[in-house]
C-alpha cells in the first residue's frame, strides 16, 4: 500500500494515477477484509497487546506440538546438552 501511495504521488499521467488509485483501493479493501476476518475469529487483538501476545504464544505452543516438540522437551534437551558439556 505504501509503494502504491508513493507511486501515485510520482506519476505524471492521469491514466496511470487512476490505475494506481484503483489498485490502492483494492489493497485497502483486502487488508480490511483480512483484518476483520482475523478479529472475528479471535486471531487478531488489535487493541489488546497482552491478549495478542498470549494468543500468539498459545499458537506457537500448538505449532511446536504439531511438529513433534513441546516446550518442556525443548527445555529438557537444552538442559541435557548443557550438563554433557
mmCIF file of N, CA and C in Angstrom:
data_model
loop_
_atom_site.group_PDB
_atom_site.id
_atom_site.type_symbol
_atom_site.label_atom_id
_atom_site.label_comp_id
_atom_site.label_asym_id
_atom_site.label_seq_id
_atom_site.Cartn_x
_atom_site.Cartn_y
_atom_site.Cartn_z
ATOM 1 N N UNK A 1 0.828 -1.183 0.000
ATOM 2 C CA UNK A 1 0.000 0.000 0.000
ATOM 3 C C UNK A 1 0.875 1.250 0.000
ATOM 4 N N UNK A 2 1.930 1.186 0.782
ATOM 5 C CA UNK A 2 2.818 2.344 0.852
ATOM 6 C C UNK A 2 3.436 2.632 -0.514
ATOM 7 N N UNK A 3 3.888 1.579 -1.201
ATOM 8 C CA UNK A 3 4.500 1.775 -2.515
ATOM 9 C C UNK A 3 3.504 2.327 -3.523
ATOM 10 N N UNK A 4 2.263 1.869 -3.448
ATOM 11 C CA UNK A 4 1.244 2.405 -4.343
ATOM 12 C C UNK A 4 1.003 3.884 -4.065
ATOM 13 N N UNK A 5 0.938 4.247 -2.803
ATOM 14 C CA UNK A 5 0.707 5.653 -2.449
ATOM 15 C C UNK A 5 1.852 6.536 -2.949
ATOM 16 N N UNK A 6 3.082 6.049 -2.795
ATOM 17 C CA UNK A 6 4.235 6.815 -3.287
ATOM 18 C C UNK A 6 4.178 6.917 -4.803
ATOM 19 N N UNK A 7 3.870 5.814 -5.465
ATOM 20 C CA UNK A 7 3.810 5.818 -6.931
ATOM 21 C C UNK A 7 2.763 6.805 -7.436
ATOM 22 N N UNK A 8 1.640 6.901 -6.737
ATOM 23 C CA UNK A 8 0.592 7.851 -7.141
ATOM 24 C C UNK A 8 1.123 9.277 -7.123
ATOM 25 N N UNK A 9 1.887 9.596 -6.098
ATOM 26 C CA UNK A 9 2.404 10.971 -5.998
ATOM 27 C C UNK A 9 3.488 11.253 -7.021
ATOM 28 N N UNK A 10 4.122 10.227 -7.560
ATOM 29 C CA UNK A 10 5.223 10.422 -8.501
ATOM 30 C C UNK A 10 4.819 10.217 -9.960
ATOM 31 N N UNK A 11 3.558 9.855 -10.180
ATOM 32 C CA UNK A 11 3.104 9.571 -11.537
ATOM 33 C C UNK A 11 2.663 10.847 -12.238
ATOM 34 N N UNK A 12 3.045 10.952 -13.502
ATOM 35 C CA UNK A 12 2.742 12.165 -14.264
ATOM 36 C C UNK A 12 1.444 12.069 -15.047
ATOM 37 N N UNK A 13 1.038 10.877 -15.439
ATOM 38 C CA UNK A 13 -0.139 10.764 -16.304
ATOM 39 C C UNK A 13 -1.393 10.431 -15.510
ATOM 40 N N UNK A 14 -2.501 11.063 -15.827
ATOM 41 C CA UNK A 14 -3.754 10.818 -15.115
ATOM 42 C C UNK A 14 -4.231 9.369 -15.238
ATOM 43 N N UNK A 15 -3.973 8.739 -16.383
ATOM 44 C CA UNK A 15 -4.411 7.357 -16.584
ATOM 45 C C UNK A 15 -3.706 6.407 -15.618
ATOM 46 N N UNK A 16 -2.397 6.597 -15.480
ATOM 47 C CA UNK A 16 -1.628 5.745 -14.567
ATOM 48 C C UNK A 16 -2.046 6.020 -13.126
ATOM 49 N N UNK A 17 -2.266 7.281 -12.776
ATOM 50 C CA UNK A 17 -2.734 7.614 -11.429
ATOM 51 C C UNK A 17 -4.057 6.918 -11.124
ATOM 52 N N UNK A 18 -4.946 6.896 -12.104
ATOM 53 C CA UNK A 18 -6.248 6.262 -11.912
ATOM 54 C C UNK A 18 -6.087 4.761 -11.641
ATOM 55 N N UNK A 19 -5.223 4.121 -12.412
ATOM 56 C CA UNK A 19 -4.984 2.678 -12.219
ATOM 57 C C UNK A 19 -4.376 2.429 -10.841
ATOM 58 N N UNK A 20 -3.401 3.236 -10.465
ATOM 59 C CA UNK A 20 -2.753 3.059 -9.162
ATOM 60 C C UNK A 20 -3.723 3.323 -8.013
ATOM 61 N N UNK A 21 -4.580 4.318 -8.159
ATOM 62 C CA UNK A 21 -5.588 4.596 -7.123
ATOM 63 C C UNK A 21 -6.543 3.417 -6.975
ATOM 64 N N UNK A 22 -6.926 2.833 -8.089
ATOM 65 C CA UNK A 22 -7.818 1.671 -8.059
ATOM 66 C C UNK A 22 -7.120 0.502 -7.341
ATOM 67 N N UNK A 23 -5.853 0.295 -7.656
ATOM 68 C CA UNK A 23 -5.093 -0.774 -7.004
ATOM 69 C C UNK A 23 -4.933 -0.503 -5.504
ATOM 70 N N UNK A 24 -4.705 0.761 -5.153
ATOM 71 C CA UNK A 24 -4.595 1.130 -3.737
ATOM 72 C C UNK A 24 -5.911 0.873 -3.014
ATOM 73 N N UNK A 25 -7.014 1.261 -3.625
ATOM 74 C CA UNK A 25 -8.331 0.997 -3.027
ATOM 75 C C UNK A 25 -8.556 -0.500 -2.832
ATOM 76 N N UNK A 26 -8.173 -1.297 -3.828
ATOM 77 C CA UNK A 26 -8.309 -2.751 -3.706
ATOM 78 C C UNK A 26 -7.442 -3.299 -2.577
ATOM 79 N N UNK A 27 -6.219 -2.798 -2.466
ATOM 80 C CA UNK A 27 -5.316 -3.248 -1.407
ATOM 81 C C UNK A 27 -5.871 -2.896 -0.027
ATOM 82 N N UNK A 28 -6.425 -1.696 0.108
ATOM 83 C CA UNK A 28 -7.017 -1.271 1.387
ATOM 84 C C UNK A 28 -8.226 -2.143 1.720
ATOM 85 N N UNK A 29 -9.080 -2.394 0.748
ATOM 86 C CA UNK A 29 -10.258 -3.244 0.979
ATOM 87 C C UNK A 29 -9.847 -4.655 1.377
ATOM 88 N N UNK A 30 -8.843 -5.210 0.701
ATOM 89 C CA UNK A 30 -8.373 -6.557 1.017
ATOM 90 C C UNK A 30 -7.791 -6.607 2.422
ATOM 91 N N UNK A 31 -6.998 -5.618 2.765
ATOM 92 C CA UNK A 31 -6.415 -5.562 4.105
ATOM 93 C C UNK A 31 -7.513 -5.502 5.160
ATOM 94 N N UNK A 32 -8.520 -4.690 4.912
ATOM 95 C CA UNK A 32 -9.635 -4.560 5.847
ATOM 96 C C UNK A 32 -10.375 -5.883 6.015
ATOM 97 N N UNK A 33 -10.615 -6.585 4.910
ATOM 98 C CA UNK A 33 -11.317 -7.872 4.983
ATOM 99 C C UNK A 33 -10.515 -8.898 5.762
ATOM 100 N N UNK A 34 -9.215 -8.946 5.527
ATOM 101 C CA UNK A 34 -8.362 -9.892 6.254
ATOM 102 C C UNK A 34 -8.331 -9.557 7.735
ATOM 103 N N UNK A 35 -8.147 -8.291 8.069
ATOM 104 C CA UNK A 35 -8.110 -7.877 9.470
ATOM 105 C C UNK A 35 -9.439 -8.172 10.158
ATOM 106 N N UNK A 36 -10.543 -7.877 9.492
ATOM 107 C CA UNK A 36 -11.856 -8.133 10.085
ATOM 108 C C UNK A 36 -12.090 -9.625 10.295
ATOM 109 N N UNK A 37 -11.677 -10.450 9.336
ATOM 110 C CA UNK A 37 -11.789 -11.906 9.481
ATOM 111 C C UNK A 37 -11.004 -12.374 10.699
ATOM 112 N N UNK A 38 -9.775 -11.872 10.828
ATOM 113 C CA UNK A 38 -8.933 -12.279 11.951
ATOM 114 C C UNK A 38 -9.508 -11.812 13.284
ATOM 115 N N UNK A 39 -10.071 -10.621 13.324
ATOM 116 C CA UNK A 39 -10.701 -10.120 14.548
ATOM 117 C C UNK A 39 -11.925 -10.957 14.881
ATOM 118 N N UNK A 40 -12.766 -11.222 13.879
ATOM 119 C CA UNK A 40 -13.981 -12.012 14.098
ATOM 120 C C UNK A 40 -13.673 -13.424 14.580
ATOM 121 N N UNK A 41 -12.539 -13.976 14.155
ATOM 122 C CA UNK A 41 -12.153 -15.333 14.525
ATOM 123 C C UNK A 41 -11.137 -15.364 15.664
ATOM 124 N N UNK A 42 -11.053 -14.260 16.385
ATOM 125 C CA UNK A 42 -10.191 -14.117 17.564
ATOM 126 C C UNK A 42 -8.731 -14.487 17.290
ATOM 127 N N UNK A 43 -8.260 -14.116 16.110
ATOM 128 C CA UNK A 43 -6.874 -14.347 15.743
ATOM 129 C C UNK A 43 -6.038 -13.077 15.901
ATOM 130 N N UNK A 44 -6.706 -11.943 15.909
ATOM 131 C CA UNK A 44 -6.021 -10.660 15.952
ATOM 132 C C UNK A 44 -6.709 -9.779 16.981
ATOM 133 N N UNK A 45 -5.922 -9.330 17.953
ATOM 134 C CA UNK A 45 -6.436 -8.495 19.037
ATOM 135 C C UNK A 45 -5.772 -7.122 18.930
ATOM 136 N N UNK A 46 -6.291 -6.329 18.032
ATOM 137 C CA UNK A 46 -5.657 -5.064 17.672
ATOM 138 C C UNK A 46 -5.535 -4.076 18.828
ATOM 139 N N UNK A 47 -6.420 -4.150 19.778
ATOM 140 C CA UNK A 47 -6.444 -3.136 20.836
ATOM 141 C C UNK A 47 -6.039 -3.682 22.193
ATOM 142 N N UNK A 48 -5.518 -4.918 22.218
ATOM 143 C CA UNK A 48 -5.113 -5.519 23.481
ATOM 144 C C UNK A 48 -3.812 -6.292 23.264
ATOM 145 N N UNK A 49 -2.695 -5.614 23.471
ATOM 146 C CA UNK A 49 -1.392 -6.207 23.207
ATOM 147 C C UNK A 49 -1.141 -7.449 24.059
ATOM 148 N N UNK A 50 -1.497 -7.383 25.326
ATOM 149 C CA UNK A 50 -1.295 -8.539 26.207
ATOM 150 C C UNK A 50 -2.075 -9.753 25.700
ATOM 151 N N UNK A 51 -3.311 -9.533 25.281
ATOM 152 C CA UNK A 51 -4.132 -10.615 24.749
ATOM 153 C C UNK A 51 -3.511 -11.166 23.460
ATOM 154 N N UNK A 52 -2.987 -10.295 22.613
ATOM 155 C CA UNK A 52 -2.358 -10.739 21.374
ATOM 156 C C UNK A 52 -1.128 -11.585 21.662
ATOM 157 N N UNK A 53 -0.319 -11.161 22.621
ATOM 158 C CA UNK A 53 0.879 -11.919 22.981
ATOM 159 C C UNK A 53 0.492 -13.288 23.527
ATOM 160 N N UNK A 54 -0.502 -13.331 24.407
ATOM 161 C CA UNK A 54 -0.978 -14.604 24.953
ATOM 162 C C UNK A 54 -1.464 -15.513 23.834
ATOM 163 N N UNK A 55 -2.247 -14.971 22.929
ATOM 164 C CA UNK A 55 -2.765 -15.732 21.790
ATOM 165 C C UNK A 55 -1.620 -16.261 20.928
ATOM 166 N N UNK A 56 -0.658 -15.422 20.624
ATOM 167 C CA UNK A 56 0.466 -15.827 19.786
ATOM 168 C C UNK A 56 1.296 -16.923 20.457
ATOM 169 N N UNK A 57 1.485 -16.814 21.761
ATOM 170 C CA UNK A 57 2.239 -17.843 22.493
ATOM 171 C C UNK A 57 1.492 -19.178 22.481
ATOM 172 N N UNK A 58 0.184 -19.137 22.649
ATOM 173 C CA UNK A 58 -0.612 -20.366 22.592
ATOM 174 C C UNK A 58 -0.496 -21.016 21.216
ATOM 175 N N UNK A 59 -0.582 -20.220 20.166
ATOM 176 C CA UNK A 59 -0.482 -20.753 18.807
ATOM 177 C C UNK A 59 0.925 -21.295 18.544
ATOM 178 N N UNK A 60 1.946 -20.648 19.089
ATOM 179 C CA UNK A 60 3.319 -21.139 18.933
ATOM 180 C C UNK A 60 3.476 -22.488 19.625
ATOM 181 N N UNK A 61 2.899 -22.643 20.811
ATOM 182 C CA UNK A 61 2.947 -23.928 21.520
ATOM 183 C C UNK A 61 2.257 -25.020 20.710
ATOM 184 N N UNK A 62 1.120 -24.702 20.126
ATOM 185 C CA UNK A 62 0.405 -25.674 19.291
ATOM 186 C C UNK A 62 1.271 -26.073 18.095
ATOM 187 N N UNK A 63 1.900 -25.105 17.466
ATOM 188 C CA UNK A 63 2.751 -25.388 16.307
ATOM 189 C C UNK A 63 3.915 -26.294 16.698
ATOM 190 N N UNK A 64 4.519 -26.038 17.861
ATOM 191 C CA UNK A 64 5.618 -26.880 18.325
ATOM 192 C C UNK A 64 5.147 -28.305 18.595
ATOM 193 N N UNK A 65 3.972 -28.430 19.187
ATOM 194 C CA UNK A 65 3.425 -29.767 19.460
ATOM 195 C C UNK A 65 3.132 -30.504 18.162
ATOM 196 N N UNK A 66 2.595 -29.801 17.179
ATOM 197 C CA UNK A 66 2.311 -30.425 15.885
ATOM 198 C C UNK A 66 3.597 -30.871 15.196
ATOM 199 N N UNK A 67 4.673 -30.174 15.462
ATOM 200 C CA UNK A 67 5.962 -30.520 14.865
ATOM 201 C C UNK A 67 6.653 -31.630 15.656
ATOM 202 N N UNK A 68 5.978 -32.141 16.692
ATOM 203 C CA UNK A 68 6.551 -33.224 17.480
ATOM 204 C C UNK A 68 7.436 -32.759 18.603
ATOM 205 N N UNK A 69 7.334 -31.513 18.928
ATOM 206 C CA UNK A 69 8.135 -30.946 20.007
ATOM 207 C C UNK A 69 7.203 -30.289 21.003
ATOM 208 N N UNK A 70 7.640 -30.222 22.245
ATOM 209 C CA UNK A 70 6.908 -29.447 23.239
ATOM 210 C C UNK A 70 7.875 -28.495 23.904
ATOM 211 N N UNK A 71 7.358 -27.504 24.522
ATOM 212 C CA UNK A 71 8.208 -26.535 25.204
ATOM 213 C C UNK A 71 9.039 -27.238 26.268
ATOM 214 N N UNK A 72 8.424 -28.187 26.992
ATOM 215 C CA UNK A 72 9.132 -28.914 28.038
ATOM 216 C C UNK A 72 10.269 -29.751 27.466
ATOM 217 N N UNK A 73 10.020 -30.487 26.385
ATOM 218 C CA UNK A 73 11.065 -31.335 25.820
ATOM 219 C C UNK A 73 12.195 -30.493 25.236
ATOM 220 N N UNK A 74 11.869 -29.342 24.676
ATOM 221 C CA UNK A 74 12.899 -28.457 24.154
ATOM 222 C C UNK A 74 13.784 -27.974 25.293
ATOM 223 N N UNK A 75 13.166 -27.603 26.396
ATOM 224 C CA UNK A 75 13.912 -27.157 27.570
ATOM 225 C C UNK A 75 14.765 -28.291 28.111
ATOM 226 N N UNK A 76 14.206 -29.500 28.183
ATOM 227 C CA UNK A 76 14.949 -30.650 28.689
ATOM 228 C C UNK A 76 16.149 -30.956 27.808
ATOM 229 N N UNK A 77 15.979 -30.877 26.485
ATOM 230 C CA UNK A 77 17.080 -31.141 25.575
ATOM 231 C C UNK A 77 18.204 -30.149 25.790
ATOM 232 N N UNK A 78 17.865 -28.884 25.949
ATOM 233 C CA UNK A 78 18.888 -27.860 26.185
ATOM 234 C C UNK A 78 19.601 -28.115 27.511
ATOM 235 N N UNK A 79 18.828 -28.486 28.537
ATOM 236 C CA UNK A 79 19.414 -28.751 29.853
ATOM 237 C C UNK A 79 20.332 -29.965 29.786
ATOM 238 N N UNK A 80 19.914 -31.024 29.103
ATOM 239 C CA UNK A 80 20.705 -32.226 28.970
ATOM 240 C C UNK A 80 22.003 -31.935 28.233
ATOM 241 N N UNK A 81 21.937 -31.165 27.155
ATOM 242 C CA UNK A 81 23.139 -30.803 26.406
ATOM 243 C C UNK A 81 24.076 -29.986 27.265
ATOM 244 N N UNK A 82 23.534 -29.079 28.069
ATOM 245 C CA UNK A 82 24.366 -28.241 28.927
ATOM 246 C C UNK A 82 25.089 -29.096 29.962
ATOM 247 N N UNK A 83 24.417 -30.115 30.514
ATOM 248 C CA UNK A 83 25.028 -30.980 31.523
ATOM 249 C C UNK A 83 26.145 -31.820 30.934
ATOM 250 N N UNK A 84 26.015 -32.221 29.634
ATOM 251 C CA UNK A 84 27.033 -33.032 28.983
ATOM 252 C C UNK A 84 28.302 -32.232 28.756
ATOM 253 N N UNK A 85 28.164 -30.932 28.532
ATOM 254 C CA UNK A 85 29.331 -30.085 28.265
ATOM 255 C C UNK A 85 29.962 -29.767 29.561
#
